[in-house]
Coordinates of C-alpha atoms in Angstrom, one line a residue:
Chain A
M254 CA 28.5 73.3 -31.8
K255 CA 31.6 75.3 -32.1
L256 CA 34.2 75.3 -29.3
L257 CA 36.5 78.2 -28.6
V258 CA 39.7 77.4 -26.6
P259 CA 42.0 80.3 -25.6
V260 CA 45.6 79.2 -25.0
K261 CA 48.6 81.1 -23.6
R262 CA 52.3 80.9 -24.2
V263 CA 54.1 80.9 -20.9
L264 CA 57.4 80.0 -19.3
D265 CA 57.7 76.2 -19.3
Y266 CA 56.5 74.8 -16.0
N267 CA 59.7 72.9 -15.4
V268 CA 61.9 76.0 -15.7
K269 CA 62.8 77.8 -12.5
P270 CA 61.9 81.5 -13.0
R271 CA 64.7 84.0 -12.5
V272 CA 63.9 87.5 -11.3
K273 CA 65.8 90.2 -13.3
A274 CA 68.4 92.0 -11.3
D275 CA 66.8 95.4 -12.1
G276 CA 63.5 94.3 -10.5
T277 CA 61.4 94.9 -13.6
G278 CA 60.2 91.3 -14.0
V279 CA 61.1 87.7 -14.7
D280 CA 63.8 87.0 -17.3
L281 CA 62.1 85.4 -20.3
A282 CA 65.1 85.8 -22.7
N283 CA 66.3 82.5 -24.1
V284 CA 64.2 80.3 -21.8
K285 CA 61.9 77.5 -22.9
M286 CA 58.3 78.6 -23.4
S287 CA 55.3 76.2 -23.7
M288 CA 51.6 76.1 -23.7
N289 CA 50.2 76.8 -20.2
P290 CA 49.5 73.3 -18.7
F291 CA 45.8 74.2 -17.9
D292 CA 45.3 75.2 -21.5
E293 CA 46.6 71.9 -22.8
I294 CA 43.9 70.3 -20.7
A295 CA 41.3 72.7 -22.2
V296 CA 42.4 71.8 -25.7
E297 CA 42.3 68.1 -24.8
E298 CA 38.8 68.4 -23.4
A299 CA 37.6 70.2 -26.5
I300 CA 39.0 67.4 -28.7
R301 CA 37.3 64.8 -26.6
L302 CA 34.0 66.6 -26.9
K303 CA 34.5 66.6 -30.7
E304 CA 35.4 62.9 -30.7
K305 CA 32.2 62.2 -28.8
G306 CA 30.2 64.1 -31.3
A307 CA 29.2 66.9 -28.9
A308 CA 31.1 69.5 -30.9
T309 CA 31.8 70.1 -34.6
E310 CA 34.7 72.6 -34.7
I311 CA 37.4 73.7 -32.4
V312 CA 38.9 77.2 -32.8
V313 CA 41.9 78.0 -30.7
V314 CA 42.9 81.6 -30.0
S315 CA 45.9 83.2 -28.4
V316 CA 46.7 86.8 -27.4
G317 CA 50.4 87.6 -27.5
P318 CA 53.5 88.1 -29.6
A319 CA 54.2 86.5 -33.0
K320 CA 55.8 83.5 -31.3
A321 CA 52.4 82.6 -29.8
Q322 CA 51.9 81.1 -33.2
E323 CA 53.9 78.1 -32.0
T324 CA 51.5 77.6 -29.1
L325 CA 48.6 77.7 -31.6
R326 CA 50.3 75.2 -33.9
T327 CA 50.7 72.9 -30.9
A328 CA 47.0 73.1 -30.3
L329 CA 46.3 72.4 -34.0
A330 CA 48.6 69.4 -33.9
M331 CA 46.7 68.1 -30.9
G332 CA 43.5 68.3 -32.9
A333 CA 42.1 71.8 -33.1
D334 CA 40.7 72.8 -36.5
R335 CA 41.8 76.4 -36.9
A336 CA 43.5 79.2 -35.0
I337 CA 43.4 82.9 -34.4
L338 CA 46.3 84.9 -33.2
V339 CA 45.5 88.3 -31.7
Q340 CA 49.0 89.7 -32.1
T341 CA 50.4 92.3 -29.7
D342 CA 53.8 92.8 -28.1
D343 CA 52.3 94.5 -25.1
E344 CA 51.5 92.5 -22.1
V345 CA 47.8 92.1 -21.9
E346 CA 46.1 91.7 -18.5
P347 CA 43.2 89.2 -17.9
L348 CA 40.6 92.0 -18.3
G349 CA 42.1 92.9 -21.7
V350 CA 42.2 89.3 -22.8
A351 CA 38.6 88.8 -21.7
K352 CA 37.5 91.7 -23.8
I353 CA 39.4 90.4 -26.8
L354 CA 37.8 87.0 -26.3
K355 CA 34.4 88.6 -25.9
A356 CA 34.9 90.2 -29.4
I357 CA 36.1 86.9 -30.8
A358 CA 33.1 85.1 -29.3
D359 CA 30.8 87.7 -30.8
E360 CA 32.3 86.8 -34.2
E361 CA 32.5 83.1 -33.8
Q362 CA 29.4 82.4 -31.8
P363 CA 30.8 79.3 -29.9
G364 CA 28.5 77.1 -27.9
L365 CA 31.2 76.6 -25.2
V366 CA 34.4 78.4 -24.3
I367 CA 37.0 76.2 -22.5
L368 CA 39.9 78.0 -20.8
G369 CA 42.5 76.9 -18.3
K370 CA 41.7 77.9 -14.7
Q371 CA 44.9 80.0 -14.4
A372 CA 48.1 80.8 -16.3
I373 CA 51.2 79.6 -14.4
D374 CA 53.0 82.9 -15.0
D375 CA 50.7 85.6 -13.6
D376 CA 48.7 83.1 -11.5
S377 CA 45.7 85.4 -11.8
N378 CA 42.8 82.9 -12.2
Q379 CA 40.6 85.6 -13.7
T380 CA 40.2 85.5 -17.5
G381 CA 37.4 82.8 -17.7
Q382 CA 35.3 84.4 -15.0
M383 CA 35.8 87.8 -16.6
L384 CA 34.8 86.5 -20.0
A385 CA 31.7 84.9 -18.4
A386 CA 30.8 88.3 -16.9
L387 CA 31.3 90.2 -20.2
T388 CA 29.2 87.7 -22.2
G389 CA 26.6 87.2 -19.4
W390 CA 27.1 83.4 -19.7
G391 CA 27.2 80.9 -16.9
Q392 CA 30.6 79.8 -15.6
G393 CA 31.8 76.3 -14.6
T394 CA 35.2 77.1 -13.1
F395 CA 37.8 74.6 -11.9
A396 CA 36.1 71.8 -13.8
S397 CA 37.0 68.2 -13.2
K398 CA 34.2 66.8 -15.4
V399 CA 32.2 68.2 -18.3
E400 CA 29.2 66.7 -19.9
I401 CA 27.2 68.2 -22.7
D402 CA 23.5 67.2 -23.1
G403 CA 21.5 69.2 -25.6
D404 CA 21.7 72.8 -24.6
T405 CA 23.1 72.2 -21.1
A406 CA 26.6 71.6 -19.9
T407 CA 26.9 69.8 -16.6
V408 CA 30.1 70.7 -14.9
T409 CA 31.6 69.1 -11.8
R410 CA 33.9 71.7 -10.0
E411 CA 36.7 71.2 -7.6
V412 CA 35.9 73.4 -4.6
D413 CA 37.4 73.7 -1.1
G414 CA 36.3 70.7 0.9
G415 CA 35.1 68.6 -2.1
A416 CA 33.2 68.9 -5.3
E417 CA 30.2 70.7 -6.6
T418 CA 28.1 70.1 -9.7
V419 CA 26.4 72.9 -11.7
A420 CA 24.2 72.8 -14.8
L421 CA 24.9 75.7 -17.3
T422 CA 22.7 76.8 -20.1
L423 CA 24.8 76.9 -23.3
P424 CA 26.6 79.0 -24.4
A425 CA 28.7 78.9 -21.3
I426 CA 32.3 79.2 -20.0
V427 CA 34.3 76.3 -18.5
T428 CA 37.7 76.6 -16.9
T429 CA 39.8 73.5 -16.5
D430 CA 41.3 72.0 -13.3
L431 CA 44.3 69.7 -13.6
R432 CA 42.2 66.7 -12.9
L433 CA 39.9 67.1 -15.9
N434 CA 41.9 64.9 -18.2
E435 CA 45.4 63.9 -19.3
P436 CA 46.4 65.8 -22.5
R437 CA 47.6 63.8 -25.5
Y438 CA 50.9 64.4 -27.2
A439 CA 50.9 65.6 -30.8
S440 CA 52.2 62.9 -33.1
L441 CA 54.8 63.9 -35.8
P442 CA 52.3 63.4 -38.7
N443 CA 49.8 65.6 -36.9
I444 CA 52.5 68.3 -36.2
M445 CA 53.2 68.3 -40.0
K446 CA 49.5 68.5 -40.8
A447 CA 49.0 71.3 -38.3
K448 CA 51.3 73.5 -40.4
S449 CA 48.7 73.7 -43.2
K450 CA 45.7 74.3 -40.9
P451 CA 44.3 77.9 -41.1
L452 CA 45.7 80.5 -38.7
A453 CA 44.2 84.0 -38.9
N454 CA 46.0 87.1 -37.7
K455 CA 44.3 89.9 -35.9
T456 CA 45.2 92.8 -33.6
P457 CA 43.4 94.1 -30.5
G458 CA 42.8 97.2 -32.7
D459 CA 41.0 95.2 -35.4
L460 CA 38.6 93.9 -32.6
G461 CA 38.2 97.4 -31.3
V462 CA 39.5 96.5 -27.8
D463 CA 41.5 98.9 -25.7
V464 CA 44.1 96.8 -23.8
T465 CA 45.8 99.6 -21.8
P466 CA 46.9 98.0 -18.6
R467 CA 45.1 99.0 -15.4
L468 CA 47.8 97.7 -13.1
K469 CA 51.3 99.1 -13.0
T470 CA 54.1 96.7 -11.9
L471 CA 56.3 98.7 -9.6
K472 CA 58.8 96.0 -8.9
V473 CA 59.4 92.3 -8.9
V474 CA 61.6 90.7 -6.3
E475 CA 62.6 87.2 -5.3
P476 CA 60.8 85.8 -2.3
S477 CA 62.8 85.9 0.9
K478 CA 65.1 82.9 1.1
R479 CA 64.7 80.3 3.8
Q480 CA 67.5 79.8 6.2
A481 CA 69.5 76.6 5.5
G482 CA 68.3 73.8 7.7
V483 CA 69.9 70.9 9.4
K484 CA 69.8 67.2 8.8
V485 CA 69.3 64.8 11.7
A486 CA 70.6 61.3 11.8
D487 CA 67.7 59.4 13.3
V488 CA 64.2 59.6 14.7
D489 CA 65.3 60.3 18.3
E490 CA 67.2 63.3 17.1
L491 CA 64.2 64.4 15.0
V492 CA 61.9 64.1 18.1
G493 CA 64.5 66.1 20.0
K494 CA 64.4 68.8 17.3
L495 CA 60.6 68.9 17.3
K496 CA 60.7 69.4 21.1
T497 CA 63.2 72.2 20.8
L498 CA 60.9 73.9 18.2
G499 CA 58.0 73.5 20.6
V500 CA 56.0 71.2 18.2
V501 CA 55.6 68.6 20.8
A502 CA 55.8 68.8 24.6
Chain B
M224 CA 38.5 103.8 1.3
T225 CA 35.3 101.9 2.3
A226 CA 35.6 98.2 1.7
L227 CA 33.0 95.5 1.2
V228 CA 34.2 92.1 2.3
L229 CA 32.5 88.9 1.0
V230 CA 31.9 86.6 4.0
E231 CA 32.8 83.0 3.4
H232 CA 30.3 80.6 4.9
D233 CA 28.6 77.2 4.3
G234 CA 25.1 78.5 5.0
G235 CA 25.2 77.6 8.7
A236 CA 28.6 78.9 10.0
L237 CA 31.0 81.6 9.1
K238 CA 34.3 80.2 7.8
D239 CA 37.7 81.3 9.1
A240 CA 38.8 82.3 5.6
T241 CA 36.8 85.4 6.1
L242 CA 39.0 86.7 9.0
P243 CA 42.3 87.4 7.1
A244 CA 40.3 89.1 4.4
V245 CA 38.8 91.4 7.1
T246 CA 42.3 92.2 8.3
A247 CA 43.4 93.0 4.8
A248 CA 40.4 95.2 4.2
T249 CA 41.1 97.1 7.5
K250 CA 44.6 97.9 6.1
L251 CA 43.0 99.8 3.2
G252 CA 42.3 102.5 5.9
G253 CA 38.5 103.0 5.7
D254 CA 35.4 101.5 7.1
V255 CA 34.9 97.8 6.6
H256 CA 31.5 96.4 5.8
L257 CA 30.8 92.7 5.3
L258 CA 28.4 91.0 2.9
V259 CA 26.6 87.8 3.8
A260 CA 24.9 86.3 0.8
G261 CA 22.9 83.1 1.2
E262 CA 19.6 81.8 2.4
G263 CA 18.7 81.4 6.1
V264 CA 22.0 83.0 7.1
G265 CA 20.9 84.8 10.2
A266 CA 23.5 82.9 12.4
V267 CA 26.3 83.8 9.9
A268 CA 25.3 87.4 10.0
E269 CA 25.3 87.4 13.9
A270 CA 28.8 85.9 13.9
A271 CA 30.0 88.4 11.2
A272 CA 28.7 91.3 13.3
K273 CA 31.0 90.2 16.2
I274 CA 34.2 90.3 14.2
A275 CA 36.5 93.1 15.4
G276 CA 36.8 96.1 13.2
V277 CA 33.6 95.7 11.2
A278 CA 31.3 98.7 10.9
K279 CA 28.3 97.1 9.2
V280 CA 27.1 93.7 8.0
L281 CA 24.9 93.6 4.9
V282 CA 22.7 90.5 4.6
A283 CA 21.3 89.4 1.3
D284 CA 19.0 86.6 2.4
G285 CA 17.1 84.8 -0.3
A286 CA 16.6 81.9 -2.6
P287 CA 18.9 83.3 -5.4
Y288 CA 21.9 83.0 -3.1
V289 CA 21.3 79.6 -1.5
H290 CA 24.3 78.0 -3.3
Q291 CA 26.1 81.3 -3.8
L292 CA 26.5 80.9 -7.5
P293 CA 28.6 83.7 -9.0
E294 CA 26.0 84.3 -11.7
A295 CA 23.7 85.6 -8.9
V296 CA 26.2 86.9 -6.3
A297 CA 28.2 89.0 -8.7
P298 CA 25.3 91.2 -9.8
L299 CA 24.4 91.6 -6.1
V300 CA 27.9 92.9 -5.3
V301 CA 28.0 95.1 -8.3
G302 CA 24.7 96.7 -7.3
L303 CA 26.2 97.5 -3.9
M304 CA 29.5 98.8 -5.1
G305 CA 28.2 102.4 -5.6
D306 CA 28.8 102.9 -1.9
F307 CA 32.2 101.2 -1.8
D308 CA 35.8 101.8 -3.1
A309 CA 36.9 98.2 -2.8
F310 CA 35.5 94.7 -2.9
V311 CA 37.6 92.2 -1.0
A312 CA 37.1 88.4 -1.0
P313 CA 39.1 85.6 0.5
A314 CA 41.1 83.7 -2.2
T315 CA 39.1 80.5 -1.6
S316 CA 37.5 78.6 -4.4
R317 CA 34.3 80.6 -3.9
G318 CA 36.1 84.0 -3.7
K319 CA 38.2 83.2 -6.8
N320 CA 35.0 82.2 -8.6
V321 CA 33.0 85.3 -7.9
A322 CA 35.5 88.2 -7.6
P323 CA 36.8 88.3 -11.2
R324 CA 33.1 88.3 -12.4
V325 CA 32.5 91.3 -10.2
A326 CA 35.7 93.0 -11.5
A327 CA 34.8 92.6 -15.1
L328 CA 31.3 93.9 -14.5
L329 CA 32.8 97.0 -12.9
D330 CA 35.4 97.2 -15.7
V331 CA 38.4 97.0 -13.3
M332 CA 41.4 94.7 -13.1
Q333 CA 41.4 92.3 -10.1
L334 CA 44.3 92.0 -7.7
S335 CA 44.6 88.3 -7.1
E336 CA 45.8 86.7 -3.9
I337 CA 47.5 89.8 -2.3
L338 CA 50.2 89.2 0.3
S339 CA 50.3 92.7 1.7
V340 CA 48.8 96.1 1.4
E341 CA 51.6 98.6 0.7
G342 CA 49.3 101.7 0.2
P343 CA 45.7 102.4 -0.7
D344 CA 46.4 101.4 -4.3
S345 CA 49.5 99.2 -4.1
F346 CA 49.8 95.6 -3.1
T347 CA 52.2 92.7 -3.3
R348 CA 51.2 89.4 -4.9
P349 CA 53.0 86.2 -5.8
I350 CA 53.6 85.3 -9.5
Y351 CA 55.3 82.3 -11.1
A352 CA 54.1 79.8 -8.4
G353 CA 55.5 82.1 -5.7
N354 CA 59.0 82.2 -7.3
A355 CA 58.6 86.0 -7.6
I356 CA 56.8 88.7 -5.7
A357 CA 55.4 91.6 -7.6
T358 CA 54.4 95.0 -6.2
V359 CA 51.5 96.3 -8.3
Q360 CA 49.7 99.6 -8.3
S361 CA 46.1 99.7 -9.4
T362 CA 45.0 102.7 -11.5
D363 CA 41.3 101.7 -11.3
A364 CA 38.9 103.9 -9.3
K365 CA 37.5 100.8 -7.5
K366 CA 39.6 97.9 -6.4
V367 CA 38.6 94.3 -6.5
I368 CA 41.0 92.2 -4.4
T369 CA 41.3 88.6 -3.3
V370 CA 43.3 87.9 -0.2
R371 CA 45.7 85.0 0.4
G372 CA 44.5 83.8 3.8
T373 CA 47.9 82.7 5.1
A374 CA 49.5 86.2 4.5
F375 CA 47.3 88.1 7.0
E376 CA 46.5 87.7 10.6
K377 CA 43.0 86.6 11.4
A378 CA 40.7 89.3 12.7
A379 CA 39.3 88.6 16.2
T380 CA 35.9 86.9 16.2
E381 CA 34.9 88.8 19.3
G382 CA 34.8 92.4 20.2
G383 CA 32.8 93.8 17.3
S384 CA 29.2 95.0 17.5
A385 CA 28.4 95.9 13.9
E386 CA 24.9 96.9 12.8
I387 CA 23.2 94.3 10.7
A388 CA 21.2 95.6 7.7
A389 CA 19.2 93.7 5.1
V390 CA 19.7 94.3 1.4
A391 CA 17.2 93.5 -1.2
A392 CA 17.7 90.2 -2.9
G393 CA 18.1 90.2 -6.7
E394 CA 17.1 87.7 -9.3
E395 CA 17.9 84.0 -9.5
A396 CA 20.7 83.1 -12.0
A397 CA 19.1 82.3 -15.4
T398 CA 22.3 80.7 -16.9
A399 CA 23.4 78.4 -14.1
R400 CA 21.7 76.0 -11.7
F401 CA 23.2 74.1 -8.7
V402 CA 22.9 70.4 -9.0
S403 CA 24.7 68.7 -6.1
A404 CA 27.7 68.9 -3.8
E405 CA 30.0 66.2 -2.5
V406 CA 31.8 67.0 0.7
S407 CA 34.9 65.2 1.8
K408 CA 34.5 64.1 5.4
S409 CA 37.2 64.9 7.8
E410 CA 37.4 64.9 11.6
R411 CA 40.8 66.6 11.5
P412 CA 41.5 70.4 11.5
E413 CA 40.9 72.1 8.2
L414 CA 44.0 72.1 6.0
T415 CA 44.3 75.8 5.4
G416 CA 43.8 76.8 9.0
A417 CA 45.8 74.0 10.8
K418 CA 48.8 74.8 13.0
I419 CA 50.5 71.6 12.0
V420 CA 50.2 69.8 8.6
V421 CA 51.5 66.3 7.8
S422 CA 51.7 65.7 4.1
G423 CA 52.4 62.6 2.1
G424 CA 53.6 62.1 -1.4
R425 CA 53.9 59.4 -4.1
A426 CA 56.4 57.4 -2.0
L427 CA 53.5 56.2 0.2
Q428 CA 52.7 53.8 -2.7
N429 CA 48.9 53.4 -1.9
G430 CA 46.0 54.7 0.0
E431 CA 46.3 52.1 2.7
N432 CA 49.8 53.2 3.6
F433 CA 48.5 56.8 3.6
S434 CA 45.9 55.9 6.2
S435 CA 48.2 53.6 8.2
L436 CA 51.3 55.9 8.3
I437 CA 50.4 59.5 7.7
E438 CA 47.0 59.7 9.5
P439 CA 48.2 58.2 12.9
L440 CA 51.1 60.7 12.9
A441 CA 48.7 63.6 12.1
D442 CA 46.3 62.5 14.8
K443 CA 49.1 62.3 17.4
L444 CA 50.1 65.9 16.5
G445 CA 46.5 67.2 16.1
A446 CA 47.5 68.0 12.6
A447 CA 45.7 68.3 9.3
V448 CA 46.6 65.9 6.5
G449 CA 47.8 67.2 3.2
A450 CA 49.2 65.6 0.0
S451 CA 51.2 66.2 -3.1
R452 CA 49.6 66.2 -6.5
A453 CA 51.2 62.8 -7.2
A454 CA 49.5 61.3 -4.2
V455 CA 46.2 62.8 -5.2
D456 CA 46.5 61.7 -8.9
A457 CA 47.4 58.2 -7.8
G458 CA 44.1 58.1 -5.8
Y459 CA 45.6 57.8 -2.3
V460 CA 43.6 60.7 -1.0
P461 CA 40.8 63.0 -2.3
N462 CA 41.6 66.1 -4.4
D463 CA 41.0 68.6 -1.6
Y464 CA 44.0 67.3 0.3
Q465 CA 46.3 68.7 -2.4
V466 CA 48.8 71.3 -1.3
G467 CA 50.4 73.4 -4.1
Q468 CA 50.1 76.0 -6.8
T469 CA 46.9 74.3 -8.0
G470 CA 45.7 73.1 -4.7
K471 CA 45.6 74.7 -1.3
I472 CA 48.1 77.3 0.0
V473 CA 49.0 76.6 3.6
A474 CA 51.4 78.3 6.0
P475 CA 51.2 76.3 9.3
E476 CA 53.6 76.5 12.2
V477 CA 55.0 73.2 11.2
Y478 CA 54.8 71.4 7.8
I479 CA 55.9 67.8 7.8
A480 CA 56.6 66.5 4.2
I481 CA 56.8 62.8 4.0
G482 CA 57.9 61.1 0.8
I483 CA 57.5 64.4 -1.1
S484 CA 60.3 65.4 -3.5
G485 CA 59.5 69.1 -3.4
A486 CA 58.6 70.1 -7.0
I487 CA 58.2 73.9 -7.4
Q488 CA 54.4 73.5 -7.8
H489 CA 54.3 71.8 -4.4
L490 CA 56.6 74.3 -2.7
A491 CA 54.3 77.1 -4.0
G492 CA 51.7 75.8 -1.6
M493 CA 53.8 75.4 1.6
K494 CA 57.1 77.3 1.5
D495 CA 55.8 80.0 3.8
S496 CA 55.3 77.5 6.6
K497 CA 57.3 78.6 9.7
V498 CA 59.1 75.3 10.2
I499 CA 59.4 72.6 7.4
V500 CA 60.4 69.1 8.3
A501 CA 61.2 66.6 5.5
I502 CA 61.5 62.9 5.6
N503 CA 62.7 61.4 2.3
K504 CA 65.0 58.6 1.4
D505 CA 66.6 60.6 -1.5
E506 CA 69.1 62.9 0.1
D507 CA 69.2 65.0 -3.1
A508 CA 65.4 65.7 -3.1
P509 CA 64.7 69.4 -3.6
I510 CA 62.5 69.4 -0.4
F511 CA 65.7 69.4 1.7
Q512 CA 66.7 72.8 0.2
V513 CA 63.8 74.4 2.0
A514 CA 63.5 72.1 5.0
D515 CA 64.6 73.4 8.4
V516 CA 64.9 69.8 9.7
G517 CA 65.6 66.9 7.3
L518 CA 65.8 63.2 7.9
V519 CA 67.1 61.0 5.2
G520 CA 65.5 57.6 5.6
D521 CA 62.9 55.1 4.6
L522 CA 59.5 56.5 5.6
F523 CA 58.1 53.0 6.1
K524 CA 60.5 52.7 9.0
V525 CA 60.9 56.3 10.2
V526 CA 57.2 57.3 10.3
P527 CA 55.9 54.5 12.6
E528 CA 58.9 55.0 14.9
L529 CA 58.3 58.8 15.0
T530 CA 54.6 58.3 15.7
E531 CA 55.4 55.9 18.5
K532 CA 58.1 58.2 20.1
L533 CA 56.0 61.3 20.1

């Protein structure tokens, strides 16, 4: 079975985002970019399934600018077999990405697509579900455990108030939650090896997908700042403060 | 703009998460209808009909919806959307699971976790873990929206008298099957709806300390218990306690962060709390930059003393 793993290049999760003064967006010039953390977990899960013999090939795909190649190389260094870059300098919304992934899935015929549950830049949490809708496949979102048995994927999902387990008929879509696994680091020899693994270039046009945005960003602002607080010296003072604030009688 | 709101319920009772979504839908300016999908959900429908501002409650009662799998619920919603201009769901794990599936089937972009309705087609939403707020305008004919519960008032659960109408059930999902559910038991208020939240972090060191320090304080205050990701990953508490970008988003009256450093992913889940209280022994911890009241001290001494003196 072939696994398809979409990955996204995003602002590194440790970097504090700065809103541009003109309100057009977040400043991404000269800041560290990395693979979306949830996508690292997706790549890791794919590799583990391959190591267990449940999968034969891992294809990673990214939609974005030429620099998204770096993200794909990272996935290849972790253990993916080959990569596809769908290159575009335009920002592509989850619906557009889902359509691109549908076209790739039609070509590649994967048994399972593993995505991150959300990208930490737009925080949409949509692409996996949208791809499931477009392919008509079952979806196991926010997965904390994935088991493959024959033509069924059993997925334990993190839900409000606990966990839920669903059985999906393959092919299917899984989106990863943080708890699914701990992604490995790519070793230096593997980083070197990844440079010679195949990376195909495509465009949304090649795939016949129209990625015209449906949402227009009118402005981006910083959230309102909190008023500076006070420090109290001891518990008595803290209790006093809580009383003034009406927390306790 | 007529809106269809997905009712959040557990089969037996309507969940509070529905109420802010109703308020958001009301702000779209047209009639608000509710959809209850499930099996044996008469009581939920009755409760839904009493919510203020609701014109009609549609009930899809049948075996295909017993576990509300998105593979069955999304086609049901899409089938109803001929009569509606907007589909609104609470941004709960269930809402987030089904709404994008609906959006893609309608070929529209979803607006995730809106914070406000600025006009019939423009909304604000948080991006970058709440470090920026974007105002976005949808050019799609139909809107699919998920609503951040803490950003809207709850609609009143009394005062409405909506008509209840049955809609025909569709087919069972062929691609997905429910296997089991594991529910975390808690006697305390639900995290996302609580007025006071007491949260613990890695500094608690183990689960026993969590139960012996954080829980008594929470019980004294009638508060819900939350946790940072570090505390969850270390196994001190179950996953659904997690507050943050990847866990629950809360905005209580008072949030008490104990032994939590205040990483941006955690702040994303609680920085809209009205009052933030931080107890941490590291006076440079980032949590103090957002805390209204801070106490630098050893939580193992401070917390028992606080619990006793309250």
